[in-house]
PDB file of C-alpha atoms in Angstrom:
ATOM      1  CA  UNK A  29      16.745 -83.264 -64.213  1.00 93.00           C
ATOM      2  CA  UNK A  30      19.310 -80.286 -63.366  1.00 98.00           C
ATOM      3  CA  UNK A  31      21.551 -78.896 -66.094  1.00 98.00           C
ATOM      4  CA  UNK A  32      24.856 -78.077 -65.110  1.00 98.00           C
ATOM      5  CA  UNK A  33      27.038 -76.343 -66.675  1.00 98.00           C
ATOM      6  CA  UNK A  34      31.058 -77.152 -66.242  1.00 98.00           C
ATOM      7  CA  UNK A  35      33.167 -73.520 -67.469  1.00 98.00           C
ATOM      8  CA  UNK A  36      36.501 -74.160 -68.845  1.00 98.00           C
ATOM      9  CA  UNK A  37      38.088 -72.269 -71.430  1.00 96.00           C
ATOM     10  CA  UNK A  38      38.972 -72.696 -75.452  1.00 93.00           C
ATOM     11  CA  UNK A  39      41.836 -75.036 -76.047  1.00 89.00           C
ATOM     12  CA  UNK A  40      45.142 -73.114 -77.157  1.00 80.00           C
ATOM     13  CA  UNK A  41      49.075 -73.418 -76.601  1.00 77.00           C
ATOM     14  CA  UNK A  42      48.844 -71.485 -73.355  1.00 74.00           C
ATOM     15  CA  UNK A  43      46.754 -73.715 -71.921  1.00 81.00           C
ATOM     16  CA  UNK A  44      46.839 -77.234 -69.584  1.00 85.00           C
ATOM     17  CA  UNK A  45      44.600 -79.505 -70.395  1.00 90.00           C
ATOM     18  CA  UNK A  46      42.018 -79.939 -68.038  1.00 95.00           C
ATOM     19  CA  UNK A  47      42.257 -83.849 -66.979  1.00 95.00           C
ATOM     20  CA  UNK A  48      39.033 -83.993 -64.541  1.00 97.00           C
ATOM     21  CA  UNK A  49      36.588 -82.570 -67.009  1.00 98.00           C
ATOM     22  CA  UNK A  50      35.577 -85.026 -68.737  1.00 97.00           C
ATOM     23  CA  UNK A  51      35.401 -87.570 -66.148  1.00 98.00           C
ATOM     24  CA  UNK A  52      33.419 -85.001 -64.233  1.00 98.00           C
ATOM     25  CA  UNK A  53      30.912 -84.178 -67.307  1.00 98.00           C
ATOM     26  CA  UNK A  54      30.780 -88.460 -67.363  1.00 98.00           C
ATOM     27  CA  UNK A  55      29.407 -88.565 -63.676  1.00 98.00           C
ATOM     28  CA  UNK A  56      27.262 -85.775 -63.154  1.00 98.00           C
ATOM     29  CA  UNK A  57      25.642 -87.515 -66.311  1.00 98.00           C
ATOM     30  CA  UNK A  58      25.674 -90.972 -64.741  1.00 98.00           C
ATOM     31  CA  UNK A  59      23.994 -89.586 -61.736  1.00 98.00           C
ATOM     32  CA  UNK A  60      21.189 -88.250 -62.985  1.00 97.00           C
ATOM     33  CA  UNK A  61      22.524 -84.438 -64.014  1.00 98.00           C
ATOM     34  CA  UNK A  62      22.097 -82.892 -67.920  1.00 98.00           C
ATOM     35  CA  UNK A  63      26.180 -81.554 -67.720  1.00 98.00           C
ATOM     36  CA  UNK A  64      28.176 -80.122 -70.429  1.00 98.00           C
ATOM     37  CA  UNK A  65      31.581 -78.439 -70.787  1.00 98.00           C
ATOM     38  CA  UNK A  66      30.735 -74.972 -72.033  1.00 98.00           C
ATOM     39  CA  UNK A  67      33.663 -71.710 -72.938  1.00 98.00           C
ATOM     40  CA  UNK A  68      33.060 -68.865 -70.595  1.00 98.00           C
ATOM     41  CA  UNK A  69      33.446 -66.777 -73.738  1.00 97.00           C
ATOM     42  CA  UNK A  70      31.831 -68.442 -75.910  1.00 97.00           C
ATOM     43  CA  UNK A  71      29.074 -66.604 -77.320  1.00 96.00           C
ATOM     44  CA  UNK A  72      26.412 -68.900 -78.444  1.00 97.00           C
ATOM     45  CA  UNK A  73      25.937 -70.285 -74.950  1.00 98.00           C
ATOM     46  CA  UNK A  74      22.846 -69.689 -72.948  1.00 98.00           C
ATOM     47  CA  UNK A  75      23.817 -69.846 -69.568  1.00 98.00           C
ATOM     48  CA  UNK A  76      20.308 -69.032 -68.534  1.00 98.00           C
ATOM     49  CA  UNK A  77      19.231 -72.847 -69.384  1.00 98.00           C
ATOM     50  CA  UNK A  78      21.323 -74.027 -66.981  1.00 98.00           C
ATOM     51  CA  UNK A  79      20.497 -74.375 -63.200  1.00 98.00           C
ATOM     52  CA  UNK A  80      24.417 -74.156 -62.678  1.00 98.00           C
ATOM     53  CA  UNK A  81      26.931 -72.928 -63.872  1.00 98.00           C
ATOM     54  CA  UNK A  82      30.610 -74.347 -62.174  1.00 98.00           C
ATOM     55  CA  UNK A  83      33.556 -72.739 -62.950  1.00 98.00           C
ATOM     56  CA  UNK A  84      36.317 -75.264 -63.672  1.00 97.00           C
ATOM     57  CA  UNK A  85      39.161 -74.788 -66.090  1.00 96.00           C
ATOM     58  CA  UNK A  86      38.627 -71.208 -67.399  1.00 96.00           C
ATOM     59  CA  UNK A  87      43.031 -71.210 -67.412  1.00 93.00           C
ATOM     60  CA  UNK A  88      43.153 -68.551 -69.952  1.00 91.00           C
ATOM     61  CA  UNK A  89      41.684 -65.854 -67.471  1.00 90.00           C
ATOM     62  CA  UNK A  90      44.524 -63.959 -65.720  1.00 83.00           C
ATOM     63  CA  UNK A  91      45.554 -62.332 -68.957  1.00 81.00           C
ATOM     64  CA  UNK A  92      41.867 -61.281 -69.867  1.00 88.00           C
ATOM     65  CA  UNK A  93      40.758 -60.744 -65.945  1.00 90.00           C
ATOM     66  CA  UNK A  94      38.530 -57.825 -66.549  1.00 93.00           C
ATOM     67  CA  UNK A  95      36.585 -59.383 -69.637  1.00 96.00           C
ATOM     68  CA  UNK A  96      36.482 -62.425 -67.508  1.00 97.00           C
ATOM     69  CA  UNK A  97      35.073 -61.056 -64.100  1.00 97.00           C
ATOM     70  CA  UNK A  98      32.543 -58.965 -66.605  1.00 98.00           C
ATOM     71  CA  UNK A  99      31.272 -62.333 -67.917  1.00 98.00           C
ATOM     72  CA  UNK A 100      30.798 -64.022 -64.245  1.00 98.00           C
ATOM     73  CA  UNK A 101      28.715 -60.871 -63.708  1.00 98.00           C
ATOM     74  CA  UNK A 102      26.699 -61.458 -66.824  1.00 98.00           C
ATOM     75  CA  UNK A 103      26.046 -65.660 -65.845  1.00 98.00           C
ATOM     76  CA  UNK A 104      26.048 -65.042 -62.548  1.00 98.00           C
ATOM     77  CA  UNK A 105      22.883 -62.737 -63.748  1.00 98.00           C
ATOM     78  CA  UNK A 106      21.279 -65.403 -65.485  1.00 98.00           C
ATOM     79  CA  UNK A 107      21.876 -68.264 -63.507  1.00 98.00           C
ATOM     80  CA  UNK A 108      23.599 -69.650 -59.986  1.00 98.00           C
ATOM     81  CA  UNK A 109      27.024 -69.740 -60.583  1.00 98.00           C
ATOM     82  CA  UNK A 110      30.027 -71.378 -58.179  1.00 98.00           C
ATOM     83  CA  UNK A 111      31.748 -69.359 -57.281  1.00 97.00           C
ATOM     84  CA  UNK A 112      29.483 -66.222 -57.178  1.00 97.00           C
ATOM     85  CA  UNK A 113      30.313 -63.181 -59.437  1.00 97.00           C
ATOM     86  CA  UNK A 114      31.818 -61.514 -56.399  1.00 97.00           C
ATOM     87  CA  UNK A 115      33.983 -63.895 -55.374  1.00 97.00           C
ATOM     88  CA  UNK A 116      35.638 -64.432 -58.511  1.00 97.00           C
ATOM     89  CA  UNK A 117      36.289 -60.444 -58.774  1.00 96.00           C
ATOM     90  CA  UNK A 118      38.205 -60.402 -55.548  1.00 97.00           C
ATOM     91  CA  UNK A 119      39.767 -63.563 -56.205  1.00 96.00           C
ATOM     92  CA  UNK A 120      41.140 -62.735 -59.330  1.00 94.00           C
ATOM     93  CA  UNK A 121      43.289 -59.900 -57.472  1.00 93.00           C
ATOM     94  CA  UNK A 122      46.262 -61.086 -55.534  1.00 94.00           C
ATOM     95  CA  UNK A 123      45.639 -58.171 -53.313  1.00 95.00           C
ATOM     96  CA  UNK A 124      43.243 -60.081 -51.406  1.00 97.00           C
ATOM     97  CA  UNK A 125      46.270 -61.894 -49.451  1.00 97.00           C
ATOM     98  CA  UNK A 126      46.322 -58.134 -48.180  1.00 96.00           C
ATOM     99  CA  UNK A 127      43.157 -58.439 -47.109  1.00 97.00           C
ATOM    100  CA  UNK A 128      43.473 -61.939 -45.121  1.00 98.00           C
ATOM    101  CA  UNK A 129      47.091 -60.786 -43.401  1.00 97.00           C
ATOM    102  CA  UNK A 130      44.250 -58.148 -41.906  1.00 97.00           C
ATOM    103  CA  UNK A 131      42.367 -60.571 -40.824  1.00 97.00           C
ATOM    104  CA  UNK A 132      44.726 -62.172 -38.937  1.00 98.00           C
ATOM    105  CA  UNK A 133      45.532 -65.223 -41.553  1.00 98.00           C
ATOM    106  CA  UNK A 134      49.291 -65.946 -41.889  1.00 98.00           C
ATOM    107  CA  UNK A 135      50.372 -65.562 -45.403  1.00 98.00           C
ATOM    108  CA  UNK A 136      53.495 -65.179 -47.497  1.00 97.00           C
ATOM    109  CA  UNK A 137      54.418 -61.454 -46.816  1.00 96.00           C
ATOM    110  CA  UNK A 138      53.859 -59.629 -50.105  1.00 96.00           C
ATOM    111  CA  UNK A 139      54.541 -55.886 -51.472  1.00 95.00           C
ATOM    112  CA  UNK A 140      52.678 -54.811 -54.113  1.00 96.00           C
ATOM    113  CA  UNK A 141      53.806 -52.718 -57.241  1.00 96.00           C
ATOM    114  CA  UNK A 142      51.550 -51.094 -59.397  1.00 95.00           C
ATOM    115  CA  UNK A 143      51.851 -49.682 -63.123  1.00 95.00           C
ATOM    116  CA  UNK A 144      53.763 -45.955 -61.836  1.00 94.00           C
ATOM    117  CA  UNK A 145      54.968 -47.185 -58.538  1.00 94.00           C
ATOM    118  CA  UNK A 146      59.060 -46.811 -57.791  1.00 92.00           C
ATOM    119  CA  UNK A 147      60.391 -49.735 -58.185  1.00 93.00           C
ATOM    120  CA  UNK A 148      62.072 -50.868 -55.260  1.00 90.00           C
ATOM    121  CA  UNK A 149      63.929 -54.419 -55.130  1.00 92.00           C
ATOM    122  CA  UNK A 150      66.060 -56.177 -52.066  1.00 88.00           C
ATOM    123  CA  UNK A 151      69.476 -55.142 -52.945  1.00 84.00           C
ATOM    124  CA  UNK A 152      70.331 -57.819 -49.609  1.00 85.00           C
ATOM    125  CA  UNK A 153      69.380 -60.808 -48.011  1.00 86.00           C
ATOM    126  CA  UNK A 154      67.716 -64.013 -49.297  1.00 91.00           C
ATOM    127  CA  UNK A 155      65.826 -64.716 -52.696  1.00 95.00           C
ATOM    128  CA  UNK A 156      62.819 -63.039 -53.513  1.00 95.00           C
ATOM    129  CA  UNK A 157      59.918 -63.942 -56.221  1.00 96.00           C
ATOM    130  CA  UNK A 158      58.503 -61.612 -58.695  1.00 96.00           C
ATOM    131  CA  UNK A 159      54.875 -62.121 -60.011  1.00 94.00           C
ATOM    132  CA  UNK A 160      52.371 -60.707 -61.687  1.00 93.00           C
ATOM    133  CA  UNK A 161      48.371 -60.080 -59.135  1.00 90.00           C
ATOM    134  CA  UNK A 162      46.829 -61.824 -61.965  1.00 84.00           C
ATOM    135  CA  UNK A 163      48.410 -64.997 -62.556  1.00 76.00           C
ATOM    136  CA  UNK A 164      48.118 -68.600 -62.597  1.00 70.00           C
ATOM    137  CA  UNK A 165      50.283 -71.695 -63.230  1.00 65.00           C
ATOM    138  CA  UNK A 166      53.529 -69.609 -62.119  1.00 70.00           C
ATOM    139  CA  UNK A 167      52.906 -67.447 -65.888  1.00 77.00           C
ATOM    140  CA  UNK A 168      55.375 -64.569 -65.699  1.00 84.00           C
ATOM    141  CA  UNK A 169      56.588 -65.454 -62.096  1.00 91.00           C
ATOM    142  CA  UNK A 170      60.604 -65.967 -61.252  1.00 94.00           C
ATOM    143  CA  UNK A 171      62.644 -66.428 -58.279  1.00 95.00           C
ATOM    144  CA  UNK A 172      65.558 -63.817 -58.453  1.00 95.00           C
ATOM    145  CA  UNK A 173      68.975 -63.294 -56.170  1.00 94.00           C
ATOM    146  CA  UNK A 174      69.525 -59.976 -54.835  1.00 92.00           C
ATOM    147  CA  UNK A 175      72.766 -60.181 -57.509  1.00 92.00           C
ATOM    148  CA  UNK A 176      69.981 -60.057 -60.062  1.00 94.00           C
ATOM    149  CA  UNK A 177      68.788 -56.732 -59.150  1.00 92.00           C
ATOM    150  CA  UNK A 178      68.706 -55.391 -62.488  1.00 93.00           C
ATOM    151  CA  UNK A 179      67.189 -58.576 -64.429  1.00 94.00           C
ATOM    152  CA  UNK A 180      64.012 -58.525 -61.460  1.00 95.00           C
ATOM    153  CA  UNK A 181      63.537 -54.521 -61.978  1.00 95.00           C
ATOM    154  CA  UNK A 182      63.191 -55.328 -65.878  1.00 95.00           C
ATOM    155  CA  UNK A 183      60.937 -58.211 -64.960  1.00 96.00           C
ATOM    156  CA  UNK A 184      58.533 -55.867 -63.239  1.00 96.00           C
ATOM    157  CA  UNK A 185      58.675 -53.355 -65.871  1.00 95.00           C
ATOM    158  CA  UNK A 186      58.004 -55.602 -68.558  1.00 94.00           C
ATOM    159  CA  UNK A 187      55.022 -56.373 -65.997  1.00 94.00           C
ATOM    160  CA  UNK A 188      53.680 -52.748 -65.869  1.00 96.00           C
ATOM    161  CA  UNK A 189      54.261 -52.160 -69.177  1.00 93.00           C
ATOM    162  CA  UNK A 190      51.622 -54.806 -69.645  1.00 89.00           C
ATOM    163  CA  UNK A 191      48.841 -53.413 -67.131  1.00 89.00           C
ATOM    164  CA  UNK A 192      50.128 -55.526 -64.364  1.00 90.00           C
ATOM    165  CA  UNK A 193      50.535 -55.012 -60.828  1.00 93.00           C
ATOM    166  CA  UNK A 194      53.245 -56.807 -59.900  1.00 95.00           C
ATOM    167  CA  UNK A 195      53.696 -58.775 -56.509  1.00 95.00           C
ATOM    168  CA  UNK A 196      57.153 -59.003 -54.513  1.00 96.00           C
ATOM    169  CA  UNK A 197      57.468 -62.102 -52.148  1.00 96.00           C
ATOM    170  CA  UNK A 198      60.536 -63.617 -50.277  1.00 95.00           C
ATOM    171  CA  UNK A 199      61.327 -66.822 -51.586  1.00 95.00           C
ATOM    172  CA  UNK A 200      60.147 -69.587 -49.227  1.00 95.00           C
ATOM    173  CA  UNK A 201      63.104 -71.678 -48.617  1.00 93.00           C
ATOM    174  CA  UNK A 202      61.031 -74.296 -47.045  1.00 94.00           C
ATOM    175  CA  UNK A 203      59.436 -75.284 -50.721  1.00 94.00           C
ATOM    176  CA  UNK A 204      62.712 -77.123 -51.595  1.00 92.00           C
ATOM    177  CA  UNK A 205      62.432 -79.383 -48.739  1.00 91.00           C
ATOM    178  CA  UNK A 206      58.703 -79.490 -47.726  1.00 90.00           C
ATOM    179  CA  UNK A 207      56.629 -78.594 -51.045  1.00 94.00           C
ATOM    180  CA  UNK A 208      53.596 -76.679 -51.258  1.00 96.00           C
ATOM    181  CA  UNK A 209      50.754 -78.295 -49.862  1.00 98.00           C
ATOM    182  CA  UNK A 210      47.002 -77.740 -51.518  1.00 98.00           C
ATOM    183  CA  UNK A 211      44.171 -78.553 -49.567  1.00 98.00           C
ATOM    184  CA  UNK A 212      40.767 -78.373 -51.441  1.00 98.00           C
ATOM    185  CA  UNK A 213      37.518 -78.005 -49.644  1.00 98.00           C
ATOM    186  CA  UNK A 214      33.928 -78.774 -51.554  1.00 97.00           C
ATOM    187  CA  UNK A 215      30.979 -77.919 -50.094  1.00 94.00           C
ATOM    188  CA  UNK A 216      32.079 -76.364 -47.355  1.00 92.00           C
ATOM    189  CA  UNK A 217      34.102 -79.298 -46.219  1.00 95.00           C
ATOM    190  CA  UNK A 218      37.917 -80.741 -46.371  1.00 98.00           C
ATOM    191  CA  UNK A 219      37.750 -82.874 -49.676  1.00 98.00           C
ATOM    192  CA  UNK A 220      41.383 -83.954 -49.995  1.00 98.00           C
ATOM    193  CA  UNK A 221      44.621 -82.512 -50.169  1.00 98.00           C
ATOM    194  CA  UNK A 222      48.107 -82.636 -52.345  1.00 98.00           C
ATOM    195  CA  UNK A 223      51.476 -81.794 -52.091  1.00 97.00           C
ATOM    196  CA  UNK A 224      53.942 -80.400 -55.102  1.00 96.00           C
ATOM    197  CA  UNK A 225      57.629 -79.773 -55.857  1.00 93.00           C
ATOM    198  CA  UNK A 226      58.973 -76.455 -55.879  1.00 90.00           C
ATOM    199  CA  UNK A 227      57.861 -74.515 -59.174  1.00 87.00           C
ATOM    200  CA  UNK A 228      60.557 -72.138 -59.577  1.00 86.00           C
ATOM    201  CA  UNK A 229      63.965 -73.102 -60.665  1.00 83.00           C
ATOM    202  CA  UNK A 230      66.950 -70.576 -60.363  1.00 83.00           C
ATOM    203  CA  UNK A 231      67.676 -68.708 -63.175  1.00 79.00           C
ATOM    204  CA  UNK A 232      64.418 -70.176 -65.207  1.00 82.00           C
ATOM    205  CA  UNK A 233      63.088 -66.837 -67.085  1.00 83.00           C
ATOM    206  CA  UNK A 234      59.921 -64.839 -65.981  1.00 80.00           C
ATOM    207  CA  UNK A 235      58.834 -65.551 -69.738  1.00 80.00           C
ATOM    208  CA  UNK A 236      59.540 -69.427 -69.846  1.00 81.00           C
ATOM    209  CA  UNK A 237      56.634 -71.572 -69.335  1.00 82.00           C
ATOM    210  CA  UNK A 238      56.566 -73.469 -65.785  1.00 75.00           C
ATOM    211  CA  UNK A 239      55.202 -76.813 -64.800  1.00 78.00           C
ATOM    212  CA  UNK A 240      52.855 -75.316 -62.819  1.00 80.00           C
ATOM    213  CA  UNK A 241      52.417 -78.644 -60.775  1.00 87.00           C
ATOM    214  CA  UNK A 242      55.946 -80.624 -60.278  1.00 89.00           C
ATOM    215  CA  UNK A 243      55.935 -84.102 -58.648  1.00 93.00           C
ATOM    216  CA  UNK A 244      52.480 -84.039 -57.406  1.00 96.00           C
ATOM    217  CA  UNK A 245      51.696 -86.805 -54.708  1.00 98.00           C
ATOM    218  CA  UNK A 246      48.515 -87.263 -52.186  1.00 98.00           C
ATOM    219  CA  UNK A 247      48.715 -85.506 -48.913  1.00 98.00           C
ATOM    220  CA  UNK A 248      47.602 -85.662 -44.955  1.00 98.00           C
ATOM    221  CA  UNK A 249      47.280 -82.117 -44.024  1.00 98.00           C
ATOM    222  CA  UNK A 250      48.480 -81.534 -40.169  1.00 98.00           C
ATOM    223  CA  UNK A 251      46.130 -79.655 -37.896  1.00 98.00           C
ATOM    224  CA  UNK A 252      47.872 -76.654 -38.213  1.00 98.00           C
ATOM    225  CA  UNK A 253      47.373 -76.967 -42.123  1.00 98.00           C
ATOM    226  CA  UNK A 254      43.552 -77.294 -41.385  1.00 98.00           C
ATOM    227  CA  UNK A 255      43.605 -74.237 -38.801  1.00 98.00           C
ATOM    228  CA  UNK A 256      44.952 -71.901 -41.443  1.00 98.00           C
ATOM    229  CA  UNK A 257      43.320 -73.011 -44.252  1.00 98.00           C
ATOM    230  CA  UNK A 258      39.964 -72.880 -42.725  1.00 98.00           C
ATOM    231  CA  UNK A 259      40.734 -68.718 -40.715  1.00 98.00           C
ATOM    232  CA  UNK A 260      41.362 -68.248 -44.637  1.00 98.00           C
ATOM    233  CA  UNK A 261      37.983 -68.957 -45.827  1.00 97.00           C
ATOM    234  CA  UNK A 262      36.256 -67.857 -42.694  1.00 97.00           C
ATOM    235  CA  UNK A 263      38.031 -64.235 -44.073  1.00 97.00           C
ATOM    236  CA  UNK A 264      36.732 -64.217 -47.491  1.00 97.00           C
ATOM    237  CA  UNK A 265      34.562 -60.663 -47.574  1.00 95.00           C
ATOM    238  CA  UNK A 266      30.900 -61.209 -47.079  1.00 90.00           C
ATOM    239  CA  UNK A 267      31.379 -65.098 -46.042  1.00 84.00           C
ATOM    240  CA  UNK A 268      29.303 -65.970 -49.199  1.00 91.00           C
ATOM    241  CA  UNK A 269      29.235 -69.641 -49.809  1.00 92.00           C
ATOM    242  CA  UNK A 270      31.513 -71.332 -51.858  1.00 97.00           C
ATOM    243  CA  UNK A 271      31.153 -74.885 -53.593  1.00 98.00           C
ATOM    244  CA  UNK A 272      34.714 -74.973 -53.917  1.00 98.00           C
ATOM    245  CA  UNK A 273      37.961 -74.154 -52.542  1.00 98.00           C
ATOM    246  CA  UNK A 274      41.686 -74.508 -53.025  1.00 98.00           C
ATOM    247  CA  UNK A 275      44.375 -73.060 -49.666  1.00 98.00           C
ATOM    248  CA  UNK A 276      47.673 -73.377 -50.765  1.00 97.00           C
ATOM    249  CA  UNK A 277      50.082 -73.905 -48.134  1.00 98.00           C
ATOM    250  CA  UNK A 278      53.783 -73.350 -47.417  1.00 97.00           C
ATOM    251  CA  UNK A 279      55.946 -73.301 -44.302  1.00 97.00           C
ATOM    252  CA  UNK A 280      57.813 -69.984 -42.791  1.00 95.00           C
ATOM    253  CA  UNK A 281      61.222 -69.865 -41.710  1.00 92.00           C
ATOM    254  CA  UNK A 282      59.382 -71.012 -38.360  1.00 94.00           C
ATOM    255  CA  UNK A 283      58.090 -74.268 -39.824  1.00 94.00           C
ATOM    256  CA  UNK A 284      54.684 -73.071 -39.245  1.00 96.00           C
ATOM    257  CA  UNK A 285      51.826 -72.811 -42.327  1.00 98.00           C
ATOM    258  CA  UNK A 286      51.173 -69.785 -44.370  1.00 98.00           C
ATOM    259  CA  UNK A 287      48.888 -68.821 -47.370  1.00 98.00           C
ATOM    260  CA  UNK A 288      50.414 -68.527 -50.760  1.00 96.00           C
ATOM    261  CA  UNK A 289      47.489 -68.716 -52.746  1.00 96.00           C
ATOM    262  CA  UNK A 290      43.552 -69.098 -51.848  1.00 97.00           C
ATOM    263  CA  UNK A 291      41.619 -70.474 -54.984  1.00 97.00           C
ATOM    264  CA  UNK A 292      38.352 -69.851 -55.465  1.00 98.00           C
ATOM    265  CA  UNK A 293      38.142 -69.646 -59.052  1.00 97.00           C
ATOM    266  CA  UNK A 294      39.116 -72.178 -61.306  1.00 95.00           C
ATOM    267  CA  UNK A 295      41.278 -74.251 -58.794  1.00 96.00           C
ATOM    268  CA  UNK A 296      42.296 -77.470 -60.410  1.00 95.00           C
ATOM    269  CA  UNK A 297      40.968 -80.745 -58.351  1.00 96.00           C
ATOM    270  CA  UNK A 298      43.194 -83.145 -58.918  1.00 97.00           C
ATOM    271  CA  UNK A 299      40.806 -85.601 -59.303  1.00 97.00           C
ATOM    272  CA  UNK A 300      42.906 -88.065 -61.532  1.00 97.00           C
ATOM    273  CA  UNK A 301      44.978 -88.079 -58.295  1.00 98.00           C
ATOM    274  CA  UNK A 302      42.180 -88.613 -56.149  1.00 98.00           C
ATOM    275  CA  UNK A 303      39.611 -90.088 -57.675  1.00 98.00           C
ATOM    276  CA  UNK A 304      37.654 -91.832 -54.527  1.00 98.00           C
ATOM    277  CA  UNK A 305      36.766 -87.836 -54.129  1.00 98.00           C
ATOM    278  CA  UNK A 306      34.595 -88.007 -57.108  1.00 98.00           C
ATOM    279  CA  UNK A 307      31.572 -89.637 -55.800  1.00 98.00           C
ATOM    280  CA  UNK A 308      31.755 -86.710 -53.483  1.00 98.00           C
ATOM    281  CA  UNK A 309      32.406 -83.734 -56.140  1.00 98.00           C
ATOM    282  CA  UNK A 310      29.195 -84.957 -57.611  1.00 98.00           C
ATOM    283  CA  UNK A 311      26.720 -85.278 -55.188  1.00 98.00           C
ATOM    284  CA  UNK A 312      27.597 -81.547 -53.615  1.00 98.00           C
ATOM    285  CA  UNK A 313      27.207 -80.335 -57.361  1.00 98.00           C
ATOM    286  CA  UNK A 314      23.794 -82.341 -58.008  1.00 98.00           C
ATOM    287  CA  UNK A 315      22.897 -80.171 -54.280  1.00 97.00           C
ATOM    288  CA  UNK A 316      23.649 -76.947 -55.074  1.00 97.00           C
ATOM    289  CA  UNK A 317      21.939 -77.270 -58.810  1.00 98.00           C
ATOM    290  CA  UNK A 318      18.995 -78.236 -56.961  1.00 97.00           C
ATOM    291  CA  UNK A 319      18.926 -75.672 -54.302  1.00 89.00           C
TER     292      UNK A 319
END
């Protein structure tokens, strides 16, 4: 019997419940699996007794990324772990869409500000988005006007201030029409795909909590969707192998795809909303304990 081990995180204000994981800790069970949900940083576990460890909900990470990439190190050390140690360190950096616009992947065009760096804003032309390179669920991210100038300049100091680099993006206008579009791989494979509401409201503060998922609904993804999502994986450094993976998608100015996010962390599955997936989920999990 393998013994997997599903990672989420300590419950806490800050943080979404995790809908999947018990359903998921239910089937791996009912297959034939020894699974538990165990804290990453909890201290009592023994991640060596597990044959697996699969990071799932760990939603508290992007304001503790260094302790947290530390402890994949440690597990990944002791046991298998999805996604591998080195994944999750790159991952964790929004500087990798640098690295797959160098590859050749169309993404959302990004500048980068670190702690120190000038801050320079758009002064003119369309909206622009202001984020923190660690982040998840929109936390600390806002959508600003060039008329708010002086509110987006405080927004990245109050970033810096707290060790963050801070990411500048034009706001995609195509999100209030189209959505965003997540298409999740497992094993390797297309699993199933979603599409969400635009996130960011004008005028909603950097500091106000976001529904990080608006109006979700199932999804077809187009070839094109595919074709991107799949020269985005094909970059990751090293081409390790990854159990899972989330490509978040939205359209240009040109109607054509581009990366906004690639998950390979602790992507939420959205398995409540497609739950003839789960069969699936299992089985690949059950595989790679075993292998």
């Amino acid at each position: 019997m393998v013994r997997v081990a599903l990672v989420t995180c300590a419950d806490g204000p800050d943080v979404a419940e995790d809908r999947d994981l018990p359903v998921l800790v239910r089937a791996l069970n009912d297959a034939g699996a020894q699974a538990s949900a165990e804290v990453w940083d909890d201290d009592r576990v023994d991640w060596a007794r597990f044959d697996l460890a699969v990071i799932r909900s760990t939603w508290d990470y992007s304001w503790r990324a260094e302790e947290f990439t530390a402890w994949a190190e440690r597990c990944g050390a002791l046991t298998r772990l999805a996604n591998p140690a080195d994944v999750v360190r790159w991952n964790t950096d929004k500087r990798y869409l640098a690295d797959l616009a160098a590859a050749g992947v169309p993404v959302v065009e990004t500048r980068y500000l670190a702690p120190g760096d000038l801050v320079e804003l758009p002064t003119a032309g369309g909206e622009f988005v202001v984020k923190p390179a660690s982040g998840a669920g929109a936390r600390f991210a806002a959508r600003y006007t060039p008329d708010e100038h002086d509110t987006a300049v405080r927004h990245v100091r109050r970033l810096h201030d707290d060790g963050f680099t801070a990411m500048v993006q034009p706001y995609m206008r195509a999100v209030d029409s189209g959505g965003e579009r997540a298409l999740q791989f497992f094993g390797g494979k297309p699993l199933h795909a979603s599409r969400k509401g635009p996130v960011l409201a004008p005028g909603t503060p950097y500091d106000q909590r976001k529904t990080a998922h608006p109006g979700l609904t199932r999804w077809t993804p187009t070839a094109d969707e595919l074709g991107v999502a799949e020269a985005a994986l094909a970059a990751v450094p090293g081409a390790p192998e990854l159990l899972y993976a989330r490509v978040d998608l939205v359209d240009g100015d040109d109607g054509r795809p581009r990366v906004m996010e690639l998950e390979l962390v602790e992507p939420n599955l959205f398995l409540w909303l497609h739950p003839g997936s789960l069969p699936a989920v299992v089985k690949r999990i059950i595989g790679a304990a075993e292998s």
